mmCIF file of N, CA and C and ligand atoms in Angstrom:
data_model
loop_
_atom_site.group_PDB
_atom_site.id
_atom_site.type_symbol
_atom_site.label_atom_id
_atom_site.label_comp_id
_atom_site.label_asym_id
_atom_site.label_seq_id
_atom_site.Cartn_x
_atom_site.Cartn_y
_atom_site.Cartn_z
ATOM 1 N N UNK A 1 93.424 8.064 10.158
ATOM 2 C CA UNK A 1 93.656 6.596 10.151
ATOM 3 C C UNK A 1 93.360 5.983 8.779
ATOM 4 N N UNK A 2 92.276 6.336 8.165
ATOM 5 C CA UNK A 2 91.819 5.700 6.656
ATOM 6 C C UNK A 2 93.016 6.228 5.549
ATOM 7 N N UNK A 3 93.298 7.333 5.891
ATOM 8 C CA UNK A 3 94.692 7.891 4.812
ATOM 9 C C UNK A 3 95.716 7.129 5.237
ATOM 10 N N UNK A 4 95.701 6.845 6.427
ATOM 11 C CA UNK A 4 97.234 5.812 6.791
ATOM 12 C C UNK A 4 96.944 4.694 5.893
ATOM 13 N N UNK A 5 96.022 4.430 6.702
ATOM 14 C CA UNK A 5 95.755 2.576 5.510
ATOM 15 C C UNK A 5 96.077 2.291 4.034
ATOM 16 N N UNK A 6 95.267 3.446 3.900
ATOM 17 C CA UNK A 6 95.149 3.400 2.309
ATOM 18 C C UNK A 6 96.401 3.836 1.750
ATOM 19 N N UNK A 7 97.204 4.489 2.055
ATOM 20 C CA UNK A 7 98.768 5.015 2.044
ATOM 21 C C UNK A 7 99.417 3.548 1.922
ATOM 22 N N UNK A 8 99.545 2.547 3.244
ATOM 23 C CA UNK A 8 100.009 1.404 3.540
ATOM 24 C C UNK A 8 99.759 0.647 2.232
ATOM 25 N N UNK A 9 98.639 0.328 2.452
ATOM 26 C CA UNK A 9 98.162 -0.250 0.763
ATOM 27 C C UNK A 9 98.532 0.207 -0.483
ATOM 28 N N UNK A 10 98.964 1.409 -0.896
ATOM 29 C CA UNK A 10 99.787 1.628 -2.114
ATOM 30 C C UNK A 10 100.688 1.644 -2.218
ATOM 31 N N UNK A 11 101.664 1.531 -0.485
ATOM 32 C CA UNK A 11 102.888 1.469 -0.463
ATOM 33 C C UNK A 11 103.075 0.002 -0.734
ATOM 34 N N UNK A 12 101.936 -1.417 -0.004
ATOM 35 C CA UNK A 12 102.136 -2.405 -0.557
ATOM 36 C C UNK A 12 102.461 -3.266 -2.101
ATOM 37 N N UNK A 13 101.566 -2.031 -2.621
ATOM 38 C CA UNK A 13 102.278 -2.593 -4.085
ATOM 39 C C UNK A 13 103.264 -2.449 -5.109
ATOM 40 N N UNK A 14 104.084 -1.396 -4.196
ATOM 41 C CA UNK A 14 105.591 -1.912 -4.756
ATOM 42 C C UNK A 14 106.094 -2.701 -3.819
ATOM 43 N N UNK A 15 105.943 -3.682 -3.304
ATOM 44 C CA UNK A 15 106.530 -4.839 -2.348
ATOM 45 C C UNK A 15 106.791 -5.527 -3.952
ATOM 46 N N UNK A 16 108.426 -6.195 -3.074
ATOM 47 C CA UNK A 16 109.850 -6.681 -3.667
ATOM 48 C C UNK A 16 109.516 -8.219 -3.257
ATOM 49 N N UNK A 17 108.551 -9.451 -3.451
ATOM 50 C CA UNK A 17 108.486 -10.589 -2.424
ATOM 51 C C UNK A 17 108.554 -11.590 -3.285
ATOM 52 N N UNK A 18 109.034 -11.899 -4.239
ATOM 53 C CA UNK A 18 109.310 -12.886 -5.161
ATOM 54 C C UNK A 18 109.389 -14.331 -4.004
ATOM 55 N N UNK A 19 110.257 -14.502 -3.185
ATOM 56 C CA UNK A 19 110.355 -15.249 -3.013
ATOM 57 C C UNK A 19 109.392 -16.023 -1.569
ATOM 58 N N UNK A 20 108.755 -15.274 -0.785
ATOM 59 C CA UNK A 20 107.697 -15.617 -0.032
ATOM 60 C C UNK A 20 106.438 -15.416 -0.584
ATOM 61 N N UNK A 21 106.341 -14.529 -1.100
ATOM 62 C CA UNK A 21 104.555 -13.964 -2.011
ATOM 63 C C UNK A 21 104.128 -13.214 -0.930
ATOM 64 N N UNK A 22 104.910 -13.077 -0.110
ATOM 65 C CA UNK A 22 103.689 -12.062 1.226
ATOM 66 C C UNK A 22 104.515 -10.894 1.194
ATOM 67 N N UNK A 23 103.344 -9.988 0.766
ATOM 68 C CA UNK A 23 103.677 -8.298 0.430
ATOM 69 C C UNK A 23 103.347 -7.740 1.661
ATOM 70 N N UNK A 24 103.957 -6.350 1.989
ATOM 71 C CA UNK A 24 103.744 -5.629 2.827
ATOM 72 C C UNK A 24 103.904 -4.517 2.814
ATOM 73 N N UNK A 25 103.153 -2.983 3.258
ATOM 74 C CA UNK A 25 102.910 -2.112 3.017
ATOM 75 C C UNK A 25 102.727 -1.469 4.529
ATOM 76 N N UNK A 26 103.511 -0.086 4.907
ATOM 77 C CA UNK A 26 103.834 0.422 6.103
ATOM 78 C C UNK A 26 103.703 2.007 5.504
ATOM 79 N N UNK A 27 103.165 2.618 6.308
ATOM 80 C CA UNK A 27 102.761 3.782 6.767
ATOM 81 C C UNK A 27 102.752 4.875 8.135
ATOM 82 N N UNK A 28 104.203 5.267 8.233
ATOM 83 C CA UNK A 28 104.554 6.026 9.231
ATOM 84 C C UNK A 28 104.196 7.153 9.540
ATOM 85 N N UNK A 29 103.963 7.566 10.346
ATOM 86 C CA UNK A 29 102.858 9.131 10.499
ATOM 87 C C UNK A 29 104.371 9.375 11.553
ATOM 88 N N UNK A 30 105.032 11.240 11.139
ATOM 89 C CA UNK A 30 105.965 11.456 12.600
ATOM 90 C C UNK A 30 104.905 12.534 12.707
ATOM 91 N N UNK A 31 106.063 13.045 14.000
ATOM 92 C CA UNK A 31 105.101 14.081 15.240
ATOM 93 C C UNK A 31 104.781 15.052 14.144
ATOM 94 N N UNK A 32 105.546 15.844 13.065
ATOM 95 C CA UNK A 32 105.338 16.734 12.599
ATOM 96 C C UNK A 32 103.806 16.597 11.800
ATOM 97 N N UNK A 33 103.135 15.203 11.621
ATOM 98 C CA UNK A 33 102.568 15.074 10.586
ATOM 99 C C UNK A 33 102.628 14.514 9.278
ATOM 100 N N UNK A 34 104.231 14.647 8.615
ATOM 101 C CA UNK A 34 104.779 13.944 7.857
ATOM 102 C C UNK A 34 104.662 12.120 7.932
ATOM 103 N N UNK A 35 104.505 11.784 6.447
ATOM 104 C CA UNK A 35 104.314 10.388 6.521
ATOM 105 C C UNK A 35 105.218 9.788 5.433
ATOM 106 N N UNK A 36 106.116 8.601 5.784
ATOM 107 C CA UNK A 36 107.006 7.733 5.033
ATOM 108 C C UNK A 36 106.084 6.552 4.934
ATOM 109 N N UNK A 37 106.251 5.894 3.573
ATOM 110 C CA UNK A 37 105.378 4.198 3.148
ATOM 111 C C UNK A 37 106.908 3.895 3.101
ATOM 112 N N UNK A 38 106.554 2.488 3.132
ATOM 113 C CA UNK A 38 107.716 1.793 2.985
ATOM 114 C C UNK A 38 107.271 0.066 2.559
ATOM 115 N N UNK A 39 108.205 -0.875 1.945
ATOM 116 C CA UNK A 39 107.576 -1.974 1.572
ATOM 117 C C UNK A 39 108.786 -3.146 1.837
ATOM 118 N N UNK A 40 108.430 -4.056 1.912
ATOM 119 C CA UNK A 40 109.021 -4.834 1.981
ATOM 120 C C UNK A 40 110.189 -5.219 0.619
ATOM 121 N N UNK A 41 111.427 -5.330 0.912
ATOM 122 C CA UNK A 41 112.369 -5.751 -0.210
ATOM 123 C C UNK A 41 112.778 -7.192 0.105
ATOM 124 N N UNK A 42 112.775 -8.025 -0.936
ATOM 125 C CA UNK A 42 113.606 -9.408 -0.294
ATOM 126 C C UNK A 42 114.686 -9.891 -1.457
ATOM 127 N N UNK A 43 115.339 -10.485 -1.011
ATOM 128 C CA UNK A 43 116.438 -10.787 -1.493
ATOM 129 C C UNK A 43 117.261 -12.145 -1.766
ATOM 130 N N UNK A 44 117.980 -12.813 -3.057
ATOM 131 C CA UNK A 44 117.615 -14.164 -3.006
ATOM 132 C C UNK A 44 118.348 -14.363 -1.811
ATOM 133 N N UNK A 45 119.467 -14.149 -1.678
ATOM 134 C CA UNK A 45 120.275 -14.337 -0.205
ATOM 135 C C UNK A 45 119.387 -14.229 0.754
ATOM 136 N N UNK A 46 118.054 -13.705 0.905
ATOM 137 C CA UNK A 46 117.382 -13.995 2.072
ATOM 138 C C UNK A 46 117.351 -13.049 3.027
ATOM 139 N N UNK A 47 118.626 -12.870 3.831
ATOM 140 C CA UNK A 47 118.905 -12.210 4.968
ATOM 141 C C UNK A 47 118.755 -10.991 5.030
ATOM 142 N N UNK A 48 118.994 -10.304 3.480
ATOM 143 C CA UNK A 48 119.301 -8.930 3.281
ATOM 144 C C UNK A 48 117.897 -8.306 3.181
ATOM 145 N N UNK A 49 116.917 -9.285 3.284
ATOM 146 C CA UNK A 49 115.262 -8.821 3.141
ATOM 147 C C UNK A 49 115.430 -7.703 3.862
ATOM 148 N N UNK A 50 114.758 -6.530 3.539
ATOM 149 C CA UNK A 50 114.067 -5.516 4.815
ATOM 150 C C UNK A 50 112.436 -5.219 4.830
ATOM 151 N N UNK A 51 112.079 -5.824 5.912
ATOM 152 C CA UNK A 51 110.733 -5.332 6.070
ATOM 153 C C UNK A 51 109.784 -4.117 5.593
ATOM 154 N N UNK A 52 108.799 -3.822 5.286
ATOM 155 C CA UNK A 52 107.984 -2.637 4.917
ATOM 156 C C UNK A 52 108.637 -1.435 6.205
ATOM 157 N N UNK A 53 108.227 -2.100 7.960
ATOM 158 C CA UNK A 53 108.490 -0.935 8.502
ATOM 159 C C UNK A 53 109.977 -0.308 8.552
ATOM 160 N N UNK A 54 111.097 -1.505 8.584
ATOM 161 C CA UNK A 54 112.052 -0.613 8.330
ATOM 162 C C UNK A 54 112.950 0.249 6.845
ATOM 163 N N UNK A 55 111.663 -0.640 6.131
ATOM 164 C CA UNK A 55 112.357 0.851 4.830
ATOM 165 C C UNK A 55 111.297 1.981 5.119
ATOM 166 N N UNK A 56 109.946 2.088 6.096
ATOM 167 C CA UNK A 56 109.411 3.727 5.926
ATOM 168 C C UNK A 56 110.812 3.969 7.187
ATOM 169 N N UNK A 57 110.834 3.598 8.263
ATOM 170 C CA UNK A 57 111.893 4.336 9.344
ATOM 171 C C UNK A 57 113.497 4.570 8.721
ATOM 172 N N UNK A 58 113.911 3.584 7.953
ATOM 173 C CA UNK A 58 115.187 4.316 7.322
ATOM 174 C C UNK A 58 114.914 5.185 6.709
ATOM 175 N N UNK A 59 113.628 5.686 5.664
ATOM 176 C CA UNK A 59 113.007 6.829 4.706
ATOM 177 C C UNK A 59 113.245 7.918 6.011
ATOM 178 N N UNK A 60 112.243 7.660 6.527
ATOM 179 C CA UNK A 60 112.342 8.669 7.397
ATOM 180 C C UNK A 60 113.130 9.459 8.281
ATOM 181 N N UNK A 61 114.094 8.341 8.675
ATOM 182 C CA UNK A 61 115.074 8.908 9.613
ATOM 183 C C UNK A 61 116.575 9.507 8.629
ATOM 184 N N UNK A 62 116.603 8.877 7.356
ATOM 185 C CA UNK A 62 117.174 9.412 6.175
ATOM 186 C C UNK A 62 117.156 11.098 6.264
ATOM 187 N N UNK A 63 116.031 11.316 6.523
ATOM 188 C CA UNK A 63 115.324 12.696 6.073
ATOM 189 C C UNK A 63 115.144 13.366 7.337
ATOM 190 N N UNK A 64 115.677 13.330 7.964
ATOM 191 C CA UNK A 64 115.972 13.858 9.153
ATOM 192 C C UNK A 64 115.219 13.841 10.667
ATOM 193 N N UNK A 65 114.254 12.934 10.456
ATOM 194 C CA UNK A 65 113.032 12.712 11.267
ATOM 195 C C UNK A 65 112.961 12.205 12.178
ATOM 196 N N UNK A 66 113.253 12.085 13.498
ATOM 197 C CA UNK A 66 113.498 11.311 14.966
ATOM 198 C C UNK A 66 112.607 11.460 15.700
ATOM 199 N N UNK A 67 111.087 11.484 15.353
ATOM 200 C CA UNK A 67 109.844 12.003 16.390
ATOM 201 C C UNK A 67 108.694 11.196 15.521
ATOM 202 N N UNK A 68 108.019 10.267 16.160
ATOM 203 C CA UNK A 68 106.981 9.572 15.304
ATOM 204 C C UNK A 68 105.746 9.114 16.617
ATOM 205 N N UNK A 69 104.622 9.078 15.500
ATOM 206 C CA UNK A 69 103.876 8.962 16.331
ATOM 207 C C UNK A 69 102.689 7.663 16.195
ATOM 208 N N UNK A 70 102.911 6.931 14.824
ATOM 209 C CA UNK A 70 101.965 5.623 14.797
ATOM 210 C C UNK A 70 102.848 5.016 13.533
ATOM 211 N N UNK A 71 102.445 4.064 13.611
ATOM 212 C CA UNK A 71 102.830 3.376 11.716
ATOM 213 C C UNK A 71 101.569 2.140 11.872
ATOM 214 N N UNK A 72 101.169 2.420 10.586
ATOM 215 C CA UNK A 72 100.013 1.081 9.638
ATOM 216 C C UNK A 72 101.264 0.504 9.098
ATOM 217 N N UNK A 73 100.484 -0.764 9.323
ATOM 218 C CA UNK A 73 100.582 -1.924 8.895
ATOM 219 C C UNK A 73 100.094 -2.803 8.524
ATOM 220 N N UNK A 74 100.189 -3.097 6.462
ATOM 221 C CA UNK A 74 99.150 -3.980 5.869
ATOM 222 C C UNK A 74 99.957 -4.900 5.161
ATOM 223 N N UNK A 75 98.721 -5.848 5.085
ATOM 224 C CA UNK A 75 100.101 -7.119 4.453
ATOM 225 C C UNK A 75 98.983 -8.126 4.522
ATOM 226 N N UNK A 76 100.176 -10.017 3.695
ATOM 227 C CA UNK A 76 99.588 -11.202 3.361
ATOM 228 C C UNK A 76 99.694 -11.140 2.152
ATOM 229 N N UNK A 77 99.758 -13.074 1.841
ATOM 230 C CA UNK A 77 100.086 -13.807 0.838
ATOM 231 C C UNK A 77 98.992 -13.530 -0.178
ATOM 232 N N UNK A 78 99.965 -13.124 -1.411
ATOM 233 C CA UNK A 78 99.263 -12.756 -2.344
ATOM 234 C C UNK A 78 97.823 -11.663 -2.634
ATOM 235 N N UNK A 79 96.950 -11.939 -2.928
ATOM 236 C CA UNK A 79 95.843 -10.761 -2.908
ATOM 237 C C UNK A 79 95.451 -10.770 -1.389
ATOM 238 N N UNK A 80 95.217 -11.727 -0.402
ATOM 239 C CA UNK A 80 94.609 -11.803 0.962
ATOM 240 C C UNK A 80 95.160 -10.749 2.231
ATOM 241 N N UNK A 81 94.570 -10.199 3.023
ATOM 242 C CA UNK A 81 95.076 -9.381 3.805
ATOM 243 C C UNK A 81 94.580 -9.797 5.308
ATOM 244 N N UNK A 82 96.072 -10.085 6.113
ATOM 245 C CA UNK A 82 95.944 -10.574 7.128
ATOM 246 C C UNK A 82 96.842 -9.659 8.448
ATOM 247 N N UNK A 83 96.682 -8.293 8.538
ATOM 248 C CA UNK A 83 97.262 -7.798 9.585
ATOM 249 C C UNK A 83 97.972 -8.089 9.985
ATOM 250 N N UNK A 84 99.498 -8.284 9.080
ATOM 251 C CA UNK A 84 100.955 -8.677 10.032
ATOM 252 C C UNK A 84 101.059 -8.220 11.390
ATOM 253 N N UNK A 85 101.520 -8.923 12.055
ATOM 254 C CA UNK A 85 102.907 -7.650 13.366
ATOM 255 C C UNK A 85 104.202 -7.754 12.839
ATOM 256 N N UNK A 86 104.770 -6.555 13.380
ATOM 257 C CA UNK A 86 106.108 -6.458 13.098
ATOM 258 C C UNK A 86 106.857 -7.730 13.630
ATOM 259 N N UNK A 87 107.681 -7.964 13.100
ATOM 260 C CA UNK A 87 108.888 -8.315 13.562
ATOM 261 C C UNK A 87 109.740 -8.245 14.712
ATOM 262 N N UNK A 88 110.359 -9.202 15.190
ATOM 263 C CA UNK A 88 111.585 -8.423 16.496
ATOM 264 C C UNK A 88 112.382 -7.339 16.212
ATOM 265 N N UNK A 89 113.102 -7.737 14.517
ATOM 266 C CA UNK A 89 113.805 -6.526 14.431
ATOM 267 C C UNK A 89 113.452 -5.406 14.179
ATOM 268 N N UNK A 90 112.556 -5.047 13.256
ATOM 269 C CA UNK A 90 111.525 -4.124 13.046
ATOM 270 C C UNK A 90 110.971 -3.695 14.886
ATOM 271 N N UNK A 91 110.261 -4.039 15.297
ATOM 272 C CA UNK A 91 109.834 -3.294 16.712
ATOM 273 C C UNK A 91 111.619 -3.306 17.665
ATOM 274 N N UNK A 92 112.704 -3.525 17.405
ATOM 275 C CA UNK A 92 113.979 -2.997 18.264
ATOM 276 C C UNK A 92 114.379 -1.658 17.395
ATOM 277 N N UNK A 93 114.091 -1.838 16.667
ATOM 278 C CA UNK A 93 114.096 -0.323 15.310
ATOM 279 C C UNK A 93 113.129 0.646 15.921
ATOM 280 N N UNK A 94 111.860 0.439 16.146
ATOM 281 C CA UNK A 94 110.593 1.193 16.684
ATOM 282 C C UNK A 94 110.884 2.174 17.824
ATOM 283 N N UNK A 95 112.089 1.197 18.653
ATOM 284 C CA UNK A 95 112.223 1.145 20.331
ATOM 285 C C UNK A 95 113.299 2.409 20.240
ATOM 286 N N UNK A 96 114.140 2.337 19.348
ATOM 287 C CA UNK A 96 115.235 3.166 18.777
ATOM 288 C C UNK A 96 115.077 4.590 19.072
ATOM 289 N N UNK A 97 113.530 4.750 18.307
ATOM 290 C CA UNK A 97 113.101 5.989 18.399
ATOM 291 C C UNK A 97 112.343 6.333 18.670
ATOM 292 N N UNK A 98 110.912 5.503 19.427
ATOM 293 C CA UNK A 98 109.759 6.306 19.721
ATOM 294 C C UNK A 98 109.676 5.859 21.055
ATOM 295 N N UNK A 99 108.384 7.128 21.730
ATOM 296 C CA UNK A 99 108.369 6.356 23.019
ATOM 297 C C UNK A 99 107.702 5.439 23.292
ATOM 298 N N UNK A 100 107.913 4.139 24.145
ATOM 299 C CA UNK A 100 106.921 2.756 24.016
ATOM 300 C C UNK A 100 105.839 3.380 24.501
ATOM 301 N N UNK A 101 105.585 4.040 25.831
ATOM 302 C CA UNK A 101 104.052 4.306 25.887
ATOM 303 C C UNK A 101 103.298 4.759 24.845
ATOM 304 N N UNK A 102 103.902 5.823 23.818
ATOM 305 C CA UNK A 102 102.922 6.252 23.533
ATOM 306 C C UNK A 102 102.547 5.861 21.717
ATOM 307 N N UNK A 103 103.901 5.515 21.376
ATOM 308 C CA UNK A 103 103.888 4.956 19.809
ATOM 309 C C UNK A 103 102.965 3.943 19.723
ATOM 310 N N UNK A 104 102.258 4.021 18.575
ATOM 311 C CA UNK A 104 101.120 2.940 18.268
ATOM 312 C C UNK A 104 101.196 2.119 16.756
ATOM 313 N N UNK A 105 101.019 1.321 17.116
ATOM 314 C CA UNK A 105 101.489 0.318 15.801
ATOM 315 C C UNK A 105 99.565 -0.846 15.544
ATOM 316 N N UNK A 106 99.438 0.144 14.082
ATOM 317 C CA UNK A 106 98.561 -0.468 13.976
ATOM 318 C C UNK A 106 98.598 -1.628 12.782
ATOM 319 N N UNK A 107 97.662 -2.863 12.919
ATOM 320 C CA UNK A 107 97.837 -3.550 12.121
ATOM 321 C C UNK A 107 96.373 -3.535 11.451
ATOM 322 N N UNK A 108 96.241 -3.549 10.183
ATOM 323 C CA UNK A 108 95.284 -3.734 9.690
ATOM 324 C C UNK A 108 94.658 -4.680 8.309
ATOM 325 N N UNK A 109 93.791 -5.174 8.868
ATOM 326 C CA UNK A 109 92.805 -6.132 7.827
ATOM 327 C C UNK A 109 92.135 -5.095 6.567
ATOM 328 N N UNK A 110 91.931 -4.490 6.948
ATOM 329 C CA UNK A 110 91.403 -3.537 5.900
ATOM 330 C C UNK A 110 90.985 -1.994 6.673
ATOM 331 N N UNK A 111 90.247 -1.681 6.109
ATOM 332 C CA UNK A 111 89.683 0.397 6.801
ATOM 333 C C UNK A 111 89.181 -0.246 8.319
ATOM 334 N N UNK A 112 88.341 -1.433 8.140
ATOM 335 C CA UNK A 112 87.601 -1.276 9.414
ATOM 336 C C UNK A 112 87.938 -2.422 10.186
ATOM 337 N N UNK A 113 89.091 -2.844 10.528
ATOM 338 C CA UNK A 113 89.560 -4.231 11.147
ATOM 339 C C UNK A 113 90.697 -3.953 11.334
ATOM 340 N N UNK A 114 90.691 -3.056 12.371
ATOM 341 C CA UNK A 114 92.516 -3.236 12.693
ATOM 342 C C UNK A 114 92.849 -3.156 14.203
ATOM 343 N N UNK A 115 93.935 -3.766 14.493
ATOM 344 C CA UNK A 115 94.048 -3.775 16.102
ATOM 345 C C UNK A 115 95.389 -2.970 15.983
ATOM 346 N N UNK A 116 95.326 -2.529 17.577
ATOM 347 C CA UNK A 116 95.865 -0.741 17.870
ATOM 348 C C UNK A 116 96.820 -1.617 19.191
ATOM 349 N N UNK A 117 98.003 -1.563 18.902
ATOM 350 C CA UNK A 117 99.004 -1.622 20.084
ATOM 351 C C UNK A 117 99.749 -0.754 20.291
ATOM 352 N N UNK A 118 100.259 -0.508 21.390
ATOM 353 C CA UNK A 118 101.779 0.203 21.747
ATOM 354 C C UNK A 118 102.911 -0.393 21.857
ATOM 355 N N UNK A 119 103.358 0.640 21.144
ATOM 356 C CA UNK A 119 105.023 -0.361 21.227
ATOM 357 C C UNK A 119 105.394 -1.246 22.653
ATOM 358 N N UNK A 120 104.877 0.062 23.610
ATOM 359 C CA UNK A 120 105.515 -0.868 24.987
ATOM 360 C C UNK A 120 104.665 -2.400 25.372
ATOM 361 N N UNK A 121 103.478 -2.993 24.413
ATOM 362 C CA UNK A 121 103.151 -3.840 24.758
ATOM 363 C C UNK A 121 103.653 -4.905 23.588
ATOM 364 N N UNK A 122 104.355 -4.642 22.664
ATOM 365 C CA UNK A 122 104.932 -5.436 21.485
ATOM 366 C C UNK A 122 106.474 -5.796 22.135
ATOM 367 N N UNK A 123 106.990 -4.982 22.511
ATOM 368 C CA UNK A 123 108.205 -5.395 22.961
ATOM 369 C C UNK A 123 108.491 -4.962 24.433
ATOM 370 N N UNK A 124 107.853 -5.298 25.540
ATOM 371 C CA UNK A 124 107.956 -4.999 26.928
ATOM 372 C C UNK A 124 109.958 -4.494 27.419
ATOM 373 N N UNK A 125 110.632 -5.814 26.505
ATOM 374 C CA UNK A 125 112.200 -5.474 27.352
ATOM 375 C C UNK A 125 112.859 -6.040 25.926
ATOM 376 N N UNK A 126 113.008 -4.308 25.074
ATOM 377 C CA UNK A 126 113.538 -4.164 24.037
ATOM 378 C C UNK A 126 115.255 -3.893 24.770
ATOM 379 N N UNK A 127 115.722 -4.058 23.987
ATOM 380 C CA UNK A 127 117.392 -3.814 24.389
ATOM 381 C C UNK A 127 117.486 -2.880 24.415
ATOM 382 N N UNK A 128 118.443 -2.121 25.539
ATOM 383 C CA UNK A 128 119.073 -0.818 25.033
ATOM 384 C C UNK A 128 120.722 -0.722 25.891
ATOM 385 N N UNK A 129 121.054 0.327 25.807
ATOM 386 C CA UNK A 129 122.351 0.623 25.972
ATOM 387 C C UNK A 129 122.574 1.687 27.268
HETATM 388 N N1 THU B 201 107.616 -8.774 6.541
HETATM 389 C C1 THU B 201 107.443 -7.419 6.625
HETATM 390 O O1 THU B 201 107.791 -6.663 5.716
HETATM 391 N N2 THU B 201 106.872 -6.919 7.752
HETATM 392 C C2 THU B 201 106.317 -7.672 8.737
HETATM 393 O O2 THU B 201 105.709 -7.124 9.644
HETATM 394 C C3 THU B 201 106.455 -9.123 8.709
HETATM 395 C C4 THU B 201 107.271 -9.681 7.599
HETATM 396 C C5 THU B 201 108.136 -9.323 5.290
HETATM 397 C C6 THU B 201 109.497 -9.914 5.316
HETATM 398 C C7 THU B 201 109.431 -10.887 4.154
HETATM 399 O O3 THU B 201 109.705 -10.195 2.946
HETATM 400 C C8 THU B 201 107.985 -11.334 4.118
HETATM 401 O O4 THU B 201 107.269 -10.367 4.862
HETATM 402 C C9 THU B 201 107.742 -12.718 4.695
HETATM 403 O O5 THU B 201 108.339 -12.847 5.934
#
């Protein structure tokens, strides 16, 4: 868990946030063990932003990876760190590929302040097909 964080956190500082100031830094652990960071990109158009978690899950699933088992999550405006949650679209991305019981999405304040959810309690009735 402390290597996730601290992973999250160096992935935060290549965050792309010119235009909000709130950086973010994601740390995907899959089943194998393997771990993707990922950061937030934004864009002046806005829309084309992508969140920290879905550039580690495009990294990852890039690379052939469809089995995961937690992602950190660190973030907040400027130097301050305030334990984002994901997003809607970001957790319908989550839903994509892991299982809600058992995927865990942690958010964290720092090493020793972080709260531990499951996907299936972030998004109870994610869409599917
Ligand atoms: N953002 C993330 O990267 N992940 C989250 O969990 C919440 C929001 C980004 C998107 C945007 O660049 C900035 O934070 C402010 O919304």
């Amino acid at each position: 868990m402390k290597r996730l964080i601290q992973m999250a956190v160096e992935a935060r500082e290549k965050a792309y946030a010119p235009y909000s100031g709130f950086t973010v830094g994601a740390a995907l652990e899959c089943q194998d063990g393997t771990v993707y960071t990922g950061c937030n990109i934004e864009n002046a158009s806005y829309t084309p932003t992508n969140c920290a978690e879905r550039t580690a899950f495009f990294k990852a699933v890039s690379e052939g990876q469809r089995q995961f088992q937690r992602i950190v999550i660190v973030g907040g405006k400027g130097e301050e760190m305030s334990a984002p949650a994901p997003c809607g679209v970001c957790l319908q991305v989550m839903a994509e590929f892991c299982e809600a019981d058992t995927f865990e999405i942690i958010m964290a304040k720092g090493e020793d302040e972080v709260t531990v959810k499951k996907l299936r309690d972030m998004l109870p009735y994610g869409f599917s097909l």
